[in-house]
PDB file of C-alpha atoms in Angstrom:
ATOM      1  CA  UNK Z   1     203.123  52.862  -2.229  1.00  0.00           C
ATOM      2  CA  UNK Z   2     200.982  54.855   0.271  1.00  0.00           C
ATOM      3  CA  UNK Z   3     202.562  57.612   2.273  1.00  0.00           C
ATOM      4  CA  UNK Z   4     200.832  59.692   5.368  1.00  0.00           C
ATOM      5  CA  UNK Z   5     202.568  62.980   5.784  1.00  0.00           C
ATOM      6  CA  UNK Z   6     203.205  64.098   9.129  1.00  0.00           C
ATOM      7  CA  UNK Z   7     202.164  67.628  10.130  1.00  0.00           C
ATOM      8  CA  UNK Z   8     205.041  69.636   8.968  1.00  0.00           C
ATOM      9  CA  UNK Z   9     205.689  67.720   6.222  1.00  0.00           C
ATOM     10  CA  UNK Z  10     201.957  69.367   4.773  1.00  0.00           C
ATOM     11  CA  UNK Z  11     202.759  72.665   6.069  1.00  0.00           C
ATOM     12  CA  UNK Z  12     205.915  72.916   4.421  1.00  0.00           C
ATOM     13  CA  UNK Z  13     204.294  71.050   0.748  1.00  0.00           C
ATOM     14  CA  UNK Z  14     201.075  73.726   1.204  1.00  0.00           C
ATOM     15  CA  UNK Z  15     203.425  76.853   2.252  1.00  0.00           C
ATOM     16  CA  UNK Z  16     206.948  76.721   2.473  1.00  0.00           C
ATOM     17  CA  UNK Z  17     207.965  73.949   0.042  1.00  0.00           C
ATOM     18  CA  UNK Z  18     211.929  75.255   0.341  1.00  0.00           C
ATOM     19  CA  UNK Z  19     212.102  73.698   3.981  1.00  0.00           C
ATOM     20  CA  UNK Z  20     211.275  70.181   2.561  1.00  0.00           C
ATOM     21  CA  UNK Z  21     214.177  67.793   2.716  1.00  0.00           C
ATOM     22  CA  UNK Z  22     215.255  67.039  -0.956  1.00  0.00           C
ATOM     23  CA  UNK Z  23     214.381  63.057  -0.291  1.00  0.00           C
ATOM     24  CA  UNK Z  24     211.429  63.922   1.385  1.00  0.00           C
ATOM     25  CA  UNK Z  25     210.468  65.917  -1.887  1.00  0.00           C
ATOM     26  CA  UNK Z  26     211.454  63.150  -3.730  1.00  0.00           C
ATOM     27  CA  UNK Z  27     208.979  60.832  -2.197  1.00  0.00           C
ATOM     28  CA  UNK Z  28     206.108  63.225  -2.722  1.00  0.00           C
ATOM     29  CA  UNK Z  29     206.656  63.872  -6.044  1.00  0.00           C
ATOM     30  CA  UNK Z  30     206.938  60.301  -7.110  1.00  0.00           C
ATOM     31  CA  UNK Z  31     204.094  59.885  -9.019  1.00  0.00           C
ATOM     32  CA  UNK Z  32     203.861  55.920  -7.949  1.00  0.00           C
ATOM     33  CA  UNK Z  33     203.199  57.089  -4.122  1.00  0.00           C
ATOM     34  CA  UNK Z  34     199.755  57.545  -2.910  1.00  0.00           C
ATOM     35  CA  UNK Z  35     199.955  60.783  -0.671  1.00  0.00           C
ATOM     36  CA  UNK Z  36     197.691  61.123   2.020  1.00  0.00           C
ATOM     37  CA  UNK Z  37     197.276  62.991   5.290  1.00  0.00           C
ATOM     38  CA  UNK Z  38     195.295  62.589   8.368  1.00  0.00           C
ATOM     39  CA  UNK Z  39     192.103  64.149   9.999  1.00  0.00           C
ATOM     40  CA  UNK Z  40     194.386  64.933  12.983  1.00  0.00           C
ATOM     41  CA  UNK Z  41     196.899  67.199  11.298  1.00  0.00           C
ATOM     42  CA  UNK Z  42     193.880  69.075  10.453  1.00  0.00           C
ATOM     43  CA  UNK Z  43     192.555  69.130  13.914  1.00  0.00           C
ATOM     44  CA  UNK Z  44     196.446  69.586  15.224  1.00  0.00           C
ATOM     45  CA  UNK Z  45     196.630  73.189  13.569  1.00  0.00           C
ATOM     46  CA  UNK Z  46     194.481  75.373  15.056  1.00  0.00           C
ATOM     47  CA  UNK Z  47     194.913  73.825  18.389  1.00  0.00           C
ATOM     48  CA  UNK Z  48     198.815  74.541  18.068  1.00  0.00           C
ATOM     49  CA  UNK Z  49     197.973  78.063  16.905  1.00  0.00           C
ATOM     50  CA  UNK Z  50     195.748  78.665  20.238  1.00  0.00           C
ATOM     51  CA  UNK Z  51     198.743  77.551  21.899  1.00  0.00           C
ATOM     52  CA  UNK Z  52     201.068  80.177  20.466  1.00  0.00           C
ATOM     53  CA  UNK Z  53     202.801  78.216  17.870  1.00  0.00           C
ATOM     54  CA  UNK Z  54     204.234  80.093  15.482  1.00  0.00           C
ATOM     55  CA  UNK Z  55     204.926  77.394  12.644  1.00  0.00           C
ATOM     56  CA  UNK Z  56     200.785  76.540  12.966  1.00  0.00           C
ATOM     57  CA  UNK Z  57     199.393  79.564  10.936  1.00  0.00           C
ATOM     58  CA  UNK Z  58     197.764  78.015   8.014  1.00  0.00           C
ATOM     59  CA  UNK Z  59     193.825  78.339   7.196  1.00  0.00           C
ATOM     60  CA  UNK Z  60     192.738  74.626   7.594  1.00  0.00           C
ATOM     61  CA  UNK Z  61     190.273  75.108   5.395  1.00  0.00           C
ATOM     62  CA  UNK Z  62     192.360  76.118   2.479  1.00  0.00           C
ATOM     63  CA  UNK Z  63     195.014  73.320   3.632  1.00  0.00           C
ATOM     64  CA  UNK Z  64     192.713  70.893   3.015  1.00  0.00           C
ATOM     65  CA  UNK Z  65     190.900  72.077   0.187  1.00  0.00           C
ATOM     66  CA  UNK Z  66     194.611  72.573  -1.570  1.00  0.00           C
ATOM     67  CA  UNK Z  67     195.578  69.424  -0.556  1.00  0.00           C
ATOM     68  CA  UNK Z  68     192.712  67.491  -1.943  1.00  0.00           C
ATOM     69  CA  UNK Z  69     192.778  69.567  -5.066  1.00  0.00           C
ATOM     70  CA  UNK Z  70     196.746  68.342  -5.433  1.00  0.00           C
ATOM     71  CA  UNK Z  71     195.259  64.799  -5.443  1.00  0.00           C
ATOM     72  CA  UNK Z  72     196.152  63.773  -1.680  1.00  0.00           C
ATOM     73  CA  UNK Z  73     193.742  61.778   0.035  1.00  0.00           C
ATOM     74  CA  UNK Z  74     192.162  62.619   3.290  1.00  0.00           C
ATOM     75  CA  UNK Z  75     192.822  59.723   6.524  1.00  0.00           C
ATOM     76  CA  UNK Z  76     189.957  60.148   9.121  1.00  0.00           C
ATOM     77  CA  UNK Z  77     190.408  59.244  12.481  1.00  0.00           C
ATOM     78  CA  UNK Z  78     188.534  55.991  13.436  1.00  0.00           C
ATOM     79  CA  UNK Z  79     188.031  54.261  16.868  1.00  0.00           C
ATOM     80  CA  UNK Z  80     190.427  51.587  15.241  1.00  0.00           C
ATOM     81  CA  UNK Z  81     193.018  54.052  15.302  1.00  0.00           C
ATOM     82  CA  UNK Z  82     192.603  55.554  18.887  1.00  0.00           C
ATOM     83  CA  UNK Z  83     192.265  51.753  19.943  1.00  0.00           C
ATOM     84  CA  UNK Z  84     196.165  51.157  19.331  1.00  0.00           C
ATOM     85  CA  UNK Z  85     197.505  49.733  22.541  1.00  0.00           C
ATOM     86  CA  UNK Z  86     200.782  49.222  23.501  1.00  0.00           C
ATOM     87  CA  UNK Z  87     202.938  52.463  21.717  1.00  0.00           C
ATOM     88  CA  UNK Z  88     205.885  53.617  24.119  1.00  0.00           C
ATOM     89  CA  UNK Z  89     205.576  56.853  25.996  1.00  0.00           C
ATOM     90  CA  UNK Z  90     208.197  58.180  23.956  1.00  0.00           C
ATOM     91  CA  UNK Z  91     206.515  61.203  23.186  1.00  0.00           C
ATOM     92  CA  UNK Z  92     203.538  62.668  24.597  1.00  0.00           C
ATOM     93  CA  UNK Z  93     202.234  64.613  21.941  1.00  0.00           C
ATOM     94  CA  UNK Z  94     198.472  63.054  21.220  1.00  0.00           C
ATOM     95  CA  UNK Z  95     198.754  64.076  17.396  1.00  0.00           C
ATOM     96  CA  UNK Z  96     202.051  62.272  16.896  1.00  0.00           C
ATOM     97  CA  UNK Z  97     200.686  58.934  18.843  1.00  0.00           C
ATOM     98  CA  UNK Z  98     197.556  59.234  16.659  1.00  0.00           C
ATOM     99  CA  UNK Z  99     199.542  59.339  13.549  1.00  0.00           C
ATOM    100  CA  UNK Z 100     201.910  56.986  14.556  1.00  0.00           C
ATOM    101  CA  UNK Z 101     198.583  54.312  15.312  1.00  0.00           C
ATOM    102  CA  UNK Z 102     196.918  55.436  11.570  1.00  0.00           C
ATOM    103  CA  UNK Z 103     200.356  53.987  10.093  1.00  0.00           C
ATOM    104  CA  UNK Z 104     200.425  51.173  12.227  1.00  0.00           C
ATOM    105  CA  UNK Z 105     196.677  50.262  11.801  1.00  0.00           C
ATOM    106  CA  UNK Z 106     196.338  51.045   8.049  1.00  0.00           C
ATOM    107  CA  UNK Z 107     200.009  49.432   7.146  1.00  0.00           C
ATOM    108  CA  UNK Z 108     200.885  53.426   5.420  1.00  0.00           C
ATOM    109  CA  UNK Z 109     204.256  54.648   5.710  1.00  0.00           C
ATOM    110  CA  UNK Z 110     204.471  57.915   8.126  1.00  0.00           C
ATOM    111  CA  UNK Z 111     206.798  60.138   6.466  1.00  0.00           C
ATOM    112  CA  UNK Z 112     208.340  62.514   9.299  1.00  0.00           C
ATOM    113  CA  UNK Z 113     211.083  65.029  10.205  1.00  0.00           C
ATOM    114  CA  UNK Z 114     210.119  64.809  14.007  1.00  0.00           C
ATOM    115  CA  UNK Z 115     213.041  62.972  16.003  1.00  0.00           C
ATOM    116  CA  UNK Z 116     210.359  61.421  18.833  1.00  0.00           C
ATOM    117  CA  UNK Z 117     208.039  59.796  15.869  1.00  0.00           C
ATOM    118  CA  UNK Z 118     211.099  58.507  13.882  1.00  0.00           C
ATOM    119  CA  UNK Z 119     212.023  56.831  17.106  1.00  0.00           C
ATOM    120  CA  UNK Z 120     208.639  54.482  17.159  1.00  0.00           C
ATOM    121  CA  UNK Z 121     208.405  50.927  16.320  1.00  0.00           C
ATOM    122  CA  UNK Z 122     205.705  51.565  13.185  1.00  0.00           C
ATOM    123  CA  UNK Z 123     206.340  51.962   9.485  1.00  0.00           C
ATOM    124  CA  UNK Z 124     208.029  55.695   9.738  1.00  0.00           C
ATOM    125  CA  UNK Z 125     210.512  57.039   7.257  1.00  0.00           C
ATOM    126  CA  UNK Z 126     212.222  59.725   8.992  1.00  0.00           C
ATOM    127  CA  UNK Z 127     214.252  63.139   6.829  1.00  0.00           C
ATOM    128  CA  UNK Z 128     216.062  64.100   9.976  1.00  0.00           C
ATOM    129  CA  UNK Z 129     218.163  66.444   7.705  1.00  0.00           C
ATOM    130  CA  UNK Z 130     221.558  64.554   7.344  1.00  0.00           C
ATOM    131  CA  UNK Z 131     221.779  63.330  10.591  1.00  0.00           C
ATOM    132  CA  UNK Z 132     222.700  59.870  11.733  1.00  0.00           C
ATOM    133  CA  UNK Z 133     219.474  58.034  13.216  1.00  0.00           C
ATOM    134  CA  UNK Z 134     218.493  54.790  14.339  1.00  0.00           C
ATOM    135  CA  UNK Z 135     215.668  54.128  11.920  1.00  0.00           C
ATOM    136  CA  UNK Z 136     213.195  51.551  13.123  1.00  0.00           C
ATOM    137  CA  UNK Z 137     211.235  49.475  10.473  1.00  0.00           C
ATOM    138  CA  UNK Z 138     208.249  47.483  11.313  1.00  0.00           C
ATOM    139  CA  UNK Z 139     209.164  44.152  10.132  1.00  0.00           C
ATOM    140  CA  UNK Z 140     206.477  42.217  10.708  1.00  0.00           C
ATOM    141  CA  UNK Z 141     202.890  43.041  12.050  1.00  0.00           C
ATOM    142  CA  UNK Z 142     202.168  40.563  14.721  1.00  0.00           C
ATOM    143  CA  UNK Z 143     199.994  41.793  17.286  1.00  0.00           C
ATOM    144  CA  UNK Z 144     196.436  41.950  16.727  1.00  0.00           C
ATOM    145  CA  UNK Z 145     196.066  44.612  19.171  1.00  0.00           C
ATOM    146  CA  UNK Z 146     198.574  46.751  17.352  1.00  0.00           C
ATOM    147  CA  UNK Z 147     197.402  45.769  13.720  1.00  0.00           C
ATOM    148  CA  UNK Z 148     194.154  44.672  12.016  1.00  0.00           C
ATOM    149  CA  UNK Z 149     196.085  43.442   9.281  1.00  0.00           C
ATOM    150  CA  UNK Z 150     198.143  40.594  10.980  1.00  0.00           C
ATOM    151  CA  UNK Z 151     196.937  37.225   9.192  1.00  0.00           C
ATOM    152  CA  UNK Z 152     197.380  35.298  12.425  1.00  0.00           C
ATOM    153  CA  UNK Z 153     197.643  36.435  16.039  1.00  0.00           C
ATOM    154  CA  UNK Z 154     201.108  36.585  17.443  1.00  0.00           C
ATOM    155  CA  UNK Z 155     202.507  37.837  20.940  1.00  0.00           C
ATOM    156  CA  UNK Z 156     204.544  40.943  19.764  1.00  0.00           C
ATOM    157  CA  UNK Z 157     205.851  43.530  17.265  1.00  0.00           C
ATOM    158  CA  UNK Z 158     209.022  42.890  15.448  1.00  0.00           C
ATOM    159  CA  UNK Z 159     210.960  45.592  14.535  1.00  0.00           C
ATOM    160  CA  UNK Z 160     214.066  45.865  13.199  1.00  0.00           C
ATOM    161  CA  UNK Z 161     216.667  48.855  14.023  1.00  0.00           C
ATOM    162  CA  UNK Z 162     219.256  50.106  11.619  1.00  0.00           C
ATOM    163  CA  UNK Z 163     221.496  52.758  11.872  1.00  0.00           C
ATOM    164  CA  UNK Z 164     220.889  55.348   8.359  1.00  0.00           C
ATOM    165  CA  UNK Z 165     221.991  58.665   7.350  1.00  0.00           C
ATOM    166  CA  UNK Z 166     219.070  60.401   6.296  1.00  0.00           C
ATOM    167  CA  UNK Z 167     219.873  62.859   3.663  1.00  0.00           C
ATOM    168  CA  UNK Z 168     218.199  66.242   3.393  1.00  0.00           C
TER     169      UNK Z 168
END
């Protein structure tokens, strides 16, 4: 399965693996998973550091090289990703919105520890450290505007909501 890690998970993998929820670590260490990171996450680090965020201190060049050297694959941001329309305005963070759009367009599961990202109607797997959370799962990609892999154009996105306890 292709897995896209959100920026916090990438930073924790690289510098603070003890912060990773055990279930996220199991997904990351699963040899059957194809691990990916977004160029948007690399862009996010210096921007958030410049805004004074203490949790975004990694050197982006070293982070990228370390990820590539450890078998991660880089996902560039394309016009198709930024053209995704119809995402709910749940989160104003443009980096989160890009990661969500990439997961939808590419059909990749996005691993996240962010509650706002977990609430999007997209292929997201949240790791919210033992909390009861609404997990929204993209059941069918049914809008050409939201997913280039739709076989037949339809009218809307079908999302299944279920309550899940996300173990840490």
